[in-house]
mmCIF file with all atom_site columns, C-alpha atoms in Angstrom:
data_model
loop_
_atom_site.group_PDB
_atom_site.id
_atom_site.type_symbol
_atom_site.label_atom_id
_atom_site.label_alt_id
_atom_site.label_comp_id
_atom_site.label_asym_id
_atom_site.label_entity_id
_atom_site.label_seq_id
_atom_site.pdbx_PDB_ins_code
_atom_site.Cartn_x
_atom_site.Cartn_y
_atom_site.Cartn_z
_atom_site.occupancy
_atom_site.B_iso_or_equiv
_atom_site.pdbx_formal_charge
_atom_site.auth_seq_id
_atom_site.auth_comp_id
_atom_site.auth_asym_id
_atom_site.auth_atom_id
_atom_site.pdbx_PDB_model_num
ATOM 1   C CA . MET A 1 1   ? -52.126 190.390 -169.567 1.00 0.00 ? 236 MET A CA 1
ATOM 2   C CA . LYS A 1 2   ? -51.773 187.400 -167.243 1.00 0.00 ? 237 LYS A CA 1
ATOM 3   C CA . LYS A 1 3   ? -48.333 188.677 -166.144 1.00 0.00 ? 238 LYS A CA 1
ATOM 4   C CA . ILE A 1 4   ? -49.802 192.064 -165.190 1.00 0.00 ? 239 ILE A CA 1
ATOM 5   C CA . VAL A 1 5   ? -52.672 190.508 -163.220 1.00 0.00 ? 240 VAL A CA 1
ATOM 6   C CA . ILE A 1 6   ? -50.230 188.391 -161.204 1.00 0.00 ? 241 ILE A CA 1
ATOM 7   C CA . GLY A 1 7   ? -47.297 190.843 -161.151 1.00 0.00 ? 242 GLY A CA 1
ATOM 8   C CA . VAL A 1 8   ? -49.080 193.947 -159.824 1.00 0.00 ? 243 VAL A CA 1
ATOM 9   C CA . PRO A 1 9   ? -50.562 192.284 -156.713 1.00 0.00 ? 244 PRO A CA 1
ATOM 10  C CA . LEU A 1 10  ? -47.275 190.479 -156.088 1.00 0.00 ? 245 LEU A CA 1
ATOM 11  C CA . LEU A 1 11  ? -45.357 193.760 -156.357 1.00 0.00 ? 246 LEU A CA 1
ATOM 12  C CA . ALA A 1 12  ? -47.864 195.479 -154.037 1.00 0.00 ? 247 ALA A CA 1
ATOM 13  C CA . LEU A 1 13  ? -47.584 192.655 -151.522 1.00 0.00 ? 248 LEU A CA 1
ATOM 14  C CA . THR A 1 14  ? -43.772 192.816 -151.625 1.00 0.00 ? 249 THR A CA 1
ATOM 15  C CA . TRP A 1 15  ? -43.913 196.579 -151.097 1.00 0.00 ? 250 TRP A CA 1
ATOM 16  C CA . LEU A 1 16  ? -46.221 196.152 -148.067 1.00 0.00 ? 251 LEU A CA 1
ATOM 17  C CA . VAL A 1 17  ? -43.942 193.499 -146.539 1.00 0.00 ? 252 VAL A CA 1
ATOM 18  C CA . LEU A 1 18  ? -40.887 195.741 -146.952 1.00 0.00 ? 253 LEU A CA 1
ATOM 19  C CA . LEU A 1 19  ? -42.784 198.671 -145.461 1.00 0.00 ? 254 LEU A CA 1
ATOM 20  C CA . ALA A 1 20  ? -43.833 196.579 -142.463 1.00 0.00 ? 255 ALA A CA 1
ATOM 21  C CA . ILE A 1 21  ? -40.272 195.363 -141.927 1.00 0.00 ? 256 ILE A CA 1
ATOM 22  C CA . SER A 1 22  ? -38.812 198.882 -142.119 1.00 0.00 ? 257 SER A CA 1
ATOM 23  C CA . VAL A 1 23  ? -41.383 200.199 -139.642 1.00 0.00 ? 258 VAL A CA 1
ATOM 24  C CA . ASN A 1 24  ? -40.732 197.369 -137.167 1.00 0.00 ? 259 ASN A CA 1
ATOM 25  C CA . ILE A 1 25  ? -36.960 197.584 -137.376 1.00 0.00 ? 260 ILE A CA 1
ATOM 26  C CA . GLY A 1 26  ? -36.905 201.375 -137.159 1.00 0.00 ? 261 GLY A CA 1
ATOM 27  C CA . ASP A 1 27  ? -34.194 203.308 -135.355 1.00 0.00 ? 262 ASP A CA 1
ATOM 28  C CA . SER A 1 28  ? -33.447 201.526 -132.057 1.00 0.00 ? 263 SER A CA 1
ATOM 29  C CA . ASP A 1 29  ? -31.684 204.651 -130.791 1.00 0.00 ? 264 ASP A CA 1
ATOM 30  C CA . SER A 1 30  ? -34.903 206.612 -130.838 1.00 0.00 ? 265 SER A CA 1
ATOM 31  C CA . PRO A 1 31  ? -35.971 208.284 -127.578 1.00 0.00 ? 266 PRO A CA 1
ATOM 32  C CA . VAL A 1 32  ? -39.078 206.090 -127.376 1.00 0.00 ? 267 VAL A CA 1
ATOM 33  C CA . ALA A 1 33  ? -37.001 202.903 -127.554 1.00 0.00 ? 268 ALA A CA 1
ATOM 34  C CA . GLU A 1 34  ? -34.577 204.262 -124.945 1.00 0.00 ? 269 GLU A CA 1
ATOM 35  C CA . GLU A 1 35  ? -37.440 205.217 -122.609 1.00 0.00 ? 270 GLU A CA 1
ATOM 36  C CA . VAL A 1 36  ? -38.958 201.746 -122.908 1.00 0.00 ? 271 VAL A CA 1
ATOM 37  C CA . ALA A 1 37  ? -35.560 200.140 -122.234 1.00 0.00 ? 272 ALA A CA 1
ATOM 38  C CA . ILE A 1 38  ? -35.034 202.374 -119.183 1.00 0.00 ? 273 ILE A CA 1
ATOM 39  C CA . GLU A 1 39  ? -38.542 201.643 -117.901 1.00 0.00 ? 274 GLU A CA 1
ATOM 40  C CA . GLU A 1 40  ? -37.997 197.901 -118.356 1.00 0.00 ? 275 GLU A CA 1
ATOM 41  C CA . LYS A 1 41  ? -34.660 198.080 -116.524 1.00 0.00 ? 276 LYS A CA 1
ATOM 42  C CA . ASP A 1 42  ? -36.245 200.146 -113.724 1.00 0.00 ? 277 ASP A CA 1
ATOM 43  C CA . ALA A 1 43  ? -39.097 197.654 -113.449 1.00 0.00 ? 278 ALA A CA 1
ATOM 44  C CA . LEU A 1 44  ? -36.617 194.773 -113.305 1.00 0.00 ? 279 LEU A CA 1
ATOM 45  C CA . GLU A 1 45  ? -34.573 196.554 -110.629 1.00 0.00 ? 280 GLU A CA 1
ATOM 46  C CA . LYS A 1 46  ? -37.697 197.316 -108.588 1.00 0.00 ? 281 LYS A CA 1
ATOM 47  C CA . TYR A 1 47  ? -38.729 193.671 -108.861 1.00 0.00 ? 282 TYR A CA 1
ATOM 48  C CA . LYS A 1 48  ? -35.309 192.428 -107.800 1.00 0.00 ? 283 LYS A CA 1
ATOM 49  C CA . PHE A 1 49  ? -35.110 195.083 -105.135 1.00 0.00 ? 284 PHE A CA 1
ATOM 50  C CA . ALA A 1 50  ? -38.530 194.322 -103.709 1.00 0.00 ? 285 ALA A CA 1
ATOM 51  C CA . ASN A 1 51  ? -38.119 190.554 -103.779 1.00 0.00 ? 286 ASN A CA 1
ATOM 52  C CA . PHE A 1 52  ? -34.550 189.842 -102.767 1.00 0.00 ? 287 PHE A CA 1
ATOM 53  C CA . GLU A 1 53  ? -35.770 188.289 -99.532  1.00 0.00 ? 288 GLU A CA 1
ATOM 54  C CA . GLU A 1 54  ? -37.657 185.660 -101.498 1.00 0.00 ? 289 GLU A CA 1
ATOM 55  C CA . GLU A 1 55  ? -35.127 185.172 -104.299 1.00 0.00 ? 290 GLU A CA 1
ATOM 56  C CA . GLU A 1 56  ? -33.466 181.766 -104.235 1.00 0.00 ? 291 GLU A CA 1
ATOM 57  C CA . ALA A 1 57  ? -30.094 183.367 -104.932 1.00 0.00 ? 292 ALA A CA 1
ATOM 58  C CA . TYR A 1 58  ? -30.337 185.192 -101.615 1.00 0.00 ? 293 TYR A CA 1
ATOM 59  C CA . GLN A 1 59  ? -31.048 182.133 -99.490  1.00 0.00 ? 294 GLN A CA 1
ATOM 60  C CA . ILE A 1 60  ? -28.488 180.038 -97.660  1.00 0.00 ? 295 ILE A CA 1
ATOM 61  C CA . SER A 1 61  ? -28.868 176.798 -95.790  1.00 0.00 ? 296 SER A CA 1
ATOM 62  C CA . TYR A 1 62  ? -25.629 177.107 -93.838  1.00 0.00 ? 297 TYR A CA 1
ATOM 63  C CA . THR A 1 63  ? -24.147 180.052 -91.981  1.00 0.00 ? 298 THR A CA 1
ATOM 64  C CA . SER A 1 64  ? -20.725 180.412 -90.467  1.00 0.00 ? 299 SER A CA 1
ATOM 65  C CA . TYR A 1 65  ? -22.202 182.176 -87.447  1.00 0.00 ? 300 TYR A CA 1
ATOM 66  C CA . SER A 1 66  ? -23.239 180.097 -84.450  1.00 0.00 ? 301 SER A CA 1
ATOM 67  C CA . ASP A 1 67  ? -25.981 182.485 -83.332  1.00 0.00 ? 302 ASP A CA 1
ATOM 68  C CA . PHE A 1 68  ? -27.558 185.847 -84.101  1.00 0.00 ? 303 PHE A CA 1
ATOM 69  C CA . GLU A 1 69  ? -25.274 187.703 -81.700  1.00 0.00 ? 304 GLU A CA 1
ATOM 70  C CA . SER A 1 70  ? -22.175 186.378 -83.447  1.00 0.00 ? 305 SER A CA 1
ATOM 71  C CA . PHE A 1 71  ? -23.738 187.363 -86.786  1.00 0.00 ? 306 PHE A CA 1
ATOM 72  C CA . VAL A 1 72  ? -24.261 191.001 -85.732  1.00 0.00 ? 307 VAL A CA 1
ATOM 73  C CA . ASN A 1 73  ? -20.861 191.153 -84.043  1.00 0.00 ? 308 ASN A CA 1
ATOM 74  C CA . GLY A 1 74  ? -19.233 189.498 -87.052  1.00 0.00 ? 309 GLY A CA 1
ATOM 75  C CA . LEU A 1 75  ? -20.749 191.965 -89.526  1.00 0.00 ? 310 LEU A CA 1
ATOM 76  C CA . TYR A 1 76  ? -19.681 194.894 -87.398  1.00 0.00 ? 311 TYR A CA 1
ATOM 77  C CA . SER A 1 77  ? -16.173 193.658 -86.616  1.00 0.00 ? 312 SER A CA 1
ATOM 78  C CA . THR A 1 78  ? -15.459 192.523 -90.188  1.00 0.00 ? 313 THR A CA 1
ATOM 79  C CA . TRP A 1 79  ? -16.462 195.914 -91.535  1.00 0.00 ? 314 TRP A CA 1
ATOM 80  C CA . ASN A 1 80  ? -14.504 197.828 -88.904  1.00 0.00 ? 315 ASN A CA 1
ATOM 81  C CA . SER A 1 81  ? -11.412 195.675 -89.359  1.00 0.00 ? 316 SER A CA 1
ATOM 82  C CA . LEU A 1 82  ? -11.050 197.034 -92.891  1.00 0.00 ? 317 LEU A CA 1
ATOM 83  C CA . GLU A 1 83  ? -8.913  200.063 -93.567  1.00 0.00 ? 318 GLU A CA 1
ATOM 84  C CA . VAL A 1 84  ? -10.935 203.131 -94.553  1.00 0.00 ? 319 VAL A CA 1
ATOM 85  C CA . GLU A 1 85  ? -9.520  202.954 -98.087  1.00 0.00 ? 320 GLU A CA 1
ATOM 86  C CA . ASP A 1 86  ? -10.584 199.316 -98.333  1.00 0.00 ? 321 ASP A CA 1
ATOM 87  C CA . ARG A 1 87  ? -14.092 200.142 -97.148  1.00 0.00 ? 322 ARG A CA 1
ATOM 88  C CA . TYR A 1 88  ? -14.577 202.596 -99.971  1.00 0.00 ? 323 TYR A CA 1
ATOM 89  C CA . ALA A 1 89  ? -13.001 200.297 -102.545 1.00 0.00 ? 324 ALA A CA 1
ATOM 90  C CA . ILE A 1 90  ? -14.764 197.194 -101.304 1.00 0.00 ? 325 ILE A CA 1
ATOM 91  C CA . SER A 1 91  ? -17.907 197.362 -103.409 1.00 0.00 ? 326 SER A CA 1
ATOM 92  C CA . SER A 1 92  ? -15.994 197.686 -106.658 1.00 0.00 ? 327 SER A CA 1
ATOM 93  C CA . SER A 1 93  ? -13.594 194.838 -105.902 1.00 0.00 ? 328 SER A CA 1
ATOM 94  C CA . ARG A 1 94  ? -14.970 191.362 -106.570 1.00 0.00 ? 329 ARG A CA 1
ATOM 95  C CA . ASP A 1 95  ? -12.570 189.867 -104.004 1.00 0.00 ? 330 ASP A CA 1
ATOM 96  C CA . HIS A 1 96  ? -13.914 192.035 -101.205 1.00 0.00 ? 331 HIS A CA 1
ATOM 97  C CA . ALA A 1 97  ? -17.527 192.401 -102.361 1.00 0.00 ? 332 ALA A CA 1
ATOM 98  C CA . GLN A 1 98  ? -18.365 189.307 -100.304 1.00 0.00 ? 333 GLN A CA 1
ATOM 99  C CA . VAL A 1 99  ? -18.198 191.366 -97.112  1.00 0.00 ? 334 VAL A CA 1
ATOM 100 C CA . ILE A 1 100 ? -21.142 193.489 -98.233  1.00 0.00 ? 335 ILE A CA 1
ATOM 101 C CA . SER A 1 101 ? -23.011 191.001 -100.419 1.00 0.00 ? 336 SER A CA 1
ATOM 102 C CA . SER A 1 102 ? -23.125 188.397 -97.640  1.00 0.00 ? 337 SER A CA 1
ATOM 103 C CA . VAL A 1 103 ? -25.417 190.710 -95.659  1.00 0.00 ? 338 VAL A CA 1
ATOM 104 C CA . ILE A 1 104 ? -28.452 189.783 -97.764  1.00 0.00 ? 339 ILE A CA 1
ATOM 105 C CA . PRO A 1 105 ? -28.387 185.978 -97.514  1.00 0.00 ? 340 PRO A CA 1
ATOM 106 C CA . GLU A 1 106 ? -27.117 185.994 -93.930  1.00 0.00 ? 341 GLU A CA 1
ATOM 107 C CA . SER A 1 107 ? -29.875 188.401 -92.873  1.00 0.00 ? 342 SER A CA 1
ATOM 108 C CA . ASN A 1 108 ? -32.429 186.214 -94.626  1.00 0.00 ? 343 ASN A CA 1
ATOM 109 C CA . HIS A 1 109 ? -31.056 183.246 -92.681  1.00 0.00 ? 344 HIS A CA 1
ATOM 110 C CA . TRP A 1 110 ? -31.480 185.120 -89.376  1.00 0.00 ? 345 TRP A CA 1
ATOM 111 C CA . LYS A 1 111 ? -34.896 186.541 -90.301  1.00 0.00 ? 346 LYS A CA 1
ATOM 112 C CA . MET A 1 112 ? -36.673 185.112 -87.241  1.00 0.00 ? 347 MET A CA 1
ATOM 113 C CA . ASN A 1 113 ? -34.087 186.628 -84.901  1.00 0.00 ? 348 ASN A CA 1
ATOM 114 C CA . ILE A 1 114 ? -34.297 189.969 -86.684  1.00 0.00 ? 349 ILE A CA 1
ATOM 115 C CA . GLU A 1 115 ? -38.048 189.934 -86.137  1.00 0.00 ? 350 GLU A CA 1
ATOM 116 C CA . THR A 1 116 ? -37.590 188.976 -82.480  1.00 0.00 ? 351 THR A CA 1
ATOM 117 C CA . TYR A 1 117 ? -35.320 191.971 -81.933  1.00 0.00 ? 352 TYR A CA 1
ATOM 118 C CA . GLN A 1 118 ? -37.718 194.170 -83.949  1.00 0.00 ? 353 GLN A CA 1
ATOM 119 C CA . MET A 1 119 ? -34.969 195.207 -86.339  1.00 0.00 ? 354 MET A CA 1
ATOM 120 C CA . ASN A 1 120 ? -36.814 194.476 -89.606  1.00 0.00 ? 355 ASN A CA 1
ATOM 121 C CA . SER A 1 121 ? -36.673 197.991 -91.026  1.00 0.00 ? 356 SER A CA 1
ATOM 122 C CA . GLN A 1 122 ? -33.021 198.442 -90.083  1.00 0.00 ? 357 GLN A CA 1
ATOM 123 C CA . PHE A 1 123 ? -31.936 195.210 -91.751  1.00 0.00 ? 358 PHE A CA 1
ATOM 124 C CA . LYS A 1 124 ? -34.138 195.924 -94.762  1.00 0.00 ? 359 LYS A CA 1
ATOM 125 C CA . ARG A 1 125 ? -32.341 199.263 -95.301  1.00 0.00 ? 360 ARG A CA 1
ATOM 126 C CA . LEU A 1 126 ? -28.957 197.579 -94.800  1.00 0.00 ? 361 LEU A CA 1
ATOM 127 C CA . LYS A 1 127 ? -29.815 194.850 -97.325  1.00 0.00 ? 362 LYS A CA 1
ATOM 128 C CA . GLU A 1 128 ? -31.105 197.410 -99.845  1.00 0.00 ? 363 GLU A CA 1
ATOM 129 C CA . THR A 1 129 ? -27.879 199.381 -99.551  1.00 0.00 ? 364 THR A CA 1
ATOM 130 C CA . ALA A 1 130 ? -25.811 196.195 -99.864  1.00 0.00 ? 365 ALA A CA 1
ATOM 131 C CA . TYR A 1 131 ? -27.815 195.239 -102.940 1.00 0.00 ? 366 TYR A CA 1
ATOM 132 C CA . LYS A 1 132 ? -27.229 198.612 -104.576 1.00 0.00 ? 367 LYS A CA 1
ATOM 133 C CA . LEU A 1 133 ? -23.508 198.393 -103.844 1.00 0.00 ? 368 LEU A CA 1
ATOM 134 C CA . THR A 1 134 ? -23.000 194.868 -105.155 1.00 0.00 ? 369 THR A CA 1
ATOM 135 C CA . SER A 1 135 ? -25.547 194.478 -107.954 1.00 0.00 ? 370 SER A CA 1
ATOM 136 C CA . PRO A 1 136 ? -23.850 194.075 -111.325 1.00 0.00 ? 371 PRO A CA 1
ATOM 137 C CA . ASP A 1 137 ? -26.905 195.692 -112.928 1.00 0.00 ? 372 ASP A CA 1
ATOM 138 C CA . ILE A 1 138 ? -26.503 199.012 -111.124 1.00 0.00 ? 373 ILE A CA 1
ATOM 139 C CA . GLU A 1 139 ? -23.733 201.292 -112.322 1.00 0.00 ? 374 GLU A CA 1
ATOM 140 C CA . LEU A 1 140 ? -22.623 203.813 -109.708 1.00 0.00 ? 375 LEU A CA 1
ATOM 141 C CA . THR A 1 141 ? -20.436 206.852 -109.966 1.00 0.00 ? 376 THR A CA 1
ATOM 142 C CA . LYS A 1 142 ? -17.630 207.275 -107.427 1.00 0.00 ? 377 LYS A CA 1
ATOM 143 C CA . GLU A 1 143 ? -19.744 209.828 -105.566 1.00 0.00 ? 378 GLU A CA 1
ATOM 144 C CA . GLU A 1 144 ? -22.806 207.560 -105.478 1.00 0.00 ? 379 GLU A CA 1
ATOM 145 C CA . ARG A 1 145 ? -20.652 204.643 -104.329 1.00 0.00 ? 380 ARG A CA 1
ATOM 146 C CA . ALA A 1 146 ? -19.059 206.747 -101.574 1.00 0.00 ? 381 ALA A CA 1
ATOM 147 C CA . THR A 1 147 ? -22.475 207.938 -100.411 1.00 0.00 ? 382 THR A CA 1
ATOM 148 C CA . LEU A 1 148 ? -23.880 204.399 -100.337 1.00 0.00 ? 383 LEU A CA 1
ATOM 149 C CA . ILE A 1 149 ? -20.859 203.090 -98.457  1.00 0.00 ? 384 ILE A CA 1
ATOM 150 C CA . SER A 1 150 ? -21.295 205.854 -95.874  1.00 0.00 ? 385 SER A CA 1
ATOM 151 C CA . TRP A 1 151 ? -24.972 204.900 -95.552  1.00 0.00 ? 386 TRP A CA 1
ATOM 152 C CA . TYR A 1 152 ? -24.033 201.228 -95.237  1.00 0.00 ? 387 TYR A CA 1
ATOM 153 C CA . GLU A 1 153 ? -21.539 202.006 -92.491  1.00 0.00 ? 388 GLU A CA 1
ATOM 154 C CA . SER A 1 154 ? -24.034 204.220 -90.663  1.00 0.00 ? 389 SER A CA 1
ATOM 155 C CA . GLN A 1 155 ? -26.804 201.601 -90.938  1.00 0.00 ? 390 GLN A CA 1
ATOM 156 C CA . LEU A 1 156 ? -24.471 198.870 -89.712  1.00 0.00 ? 391 LEU A CA 1
ATOM 157 C CA . ASN A 1 157 ? -23.395 201.013 -86.753  1.00 0.00 ? 392 ASN A CA 1
ATOM 158 C CA . ASP A 1 158 ? -27.050 201.719 -85.877  1.00 0.00 ? 393 ASP A CA 1
ATOM 159 C CA . ILE A 1 159 ? -27.857 197.996 -85.963  1.00 0.00 ? 394 ILE A CA 1
ATOM 160 C CA . TYR A 1 160 ? -24.881 197.175 -83.762  1.00 0.00 ? 395 TYR A CA 1
ATOM 161 C CA . ILE A 1 161 ? -25.765 199.884 -81.218  1.00 0.00 ? 396 ILE A CA 1
ATOM 162 C CA . ASP A 1 162 ? -29.442 198.892 -81.135  1.00 0.00 ? 397 ASP A CA 1
ATOM 163 C CA . PHE A 1 163 ? -28.543 195.247 -80.736  1.00 0.00 ? 398 PHE A CA 1
ATOM 164 C CA . ARG A 1 164 ? -26.194 196.112 -77.834  1.00 0.00 ? 399 ARG A CA 1
ATOM 165 C CA . ASN A 1 165 ? -29.005 198.109 -76.207  1.00 0.00 ? 400 ASN A CA 1
ATOM 166 C CA . TRP A 1 166 ? -31.257 195.014 -76.307  1.00 0.00 ? 401 TRP A CA 1
ATOM 167 C CA . GLU A 1 167 ? -28.812 193.039 -74.199  1.00 0.00 ? 402 GLU A CA 1
#
């Protein structure tokens, strides 16, 4: 009788523990789990995207440009010195990704000048495009990459033209 009194509750407790474990483990490929993972990734991307001006990784203490004019001219001339094929391959090549990815920290370095020339929105769009092109967390199709590179080139040209018009 003593074995039954102890055994039945112990068996029931074991059954409840196994049930709780099976419910918590569940099928990780379920649509609910995928939606949560996608939402978390989207939230992370939005956070990174919204805060890349404040992120420590996007700050530099030294720039190779002597002034803001040389920075704008350097961005424009470096981009235009590339062959068209290289421009469209640049964001997928780690060797050449520096051309685009340097836009974010360099722009952050020249933030005061950008504000002086009232080019905040233009540089913000350029940095967002550069981020999308170079972020290892964002997977792009060839078509998406080509579209973003065209936008990047157009945004860079607009900045260069507007800067020239200020002079």
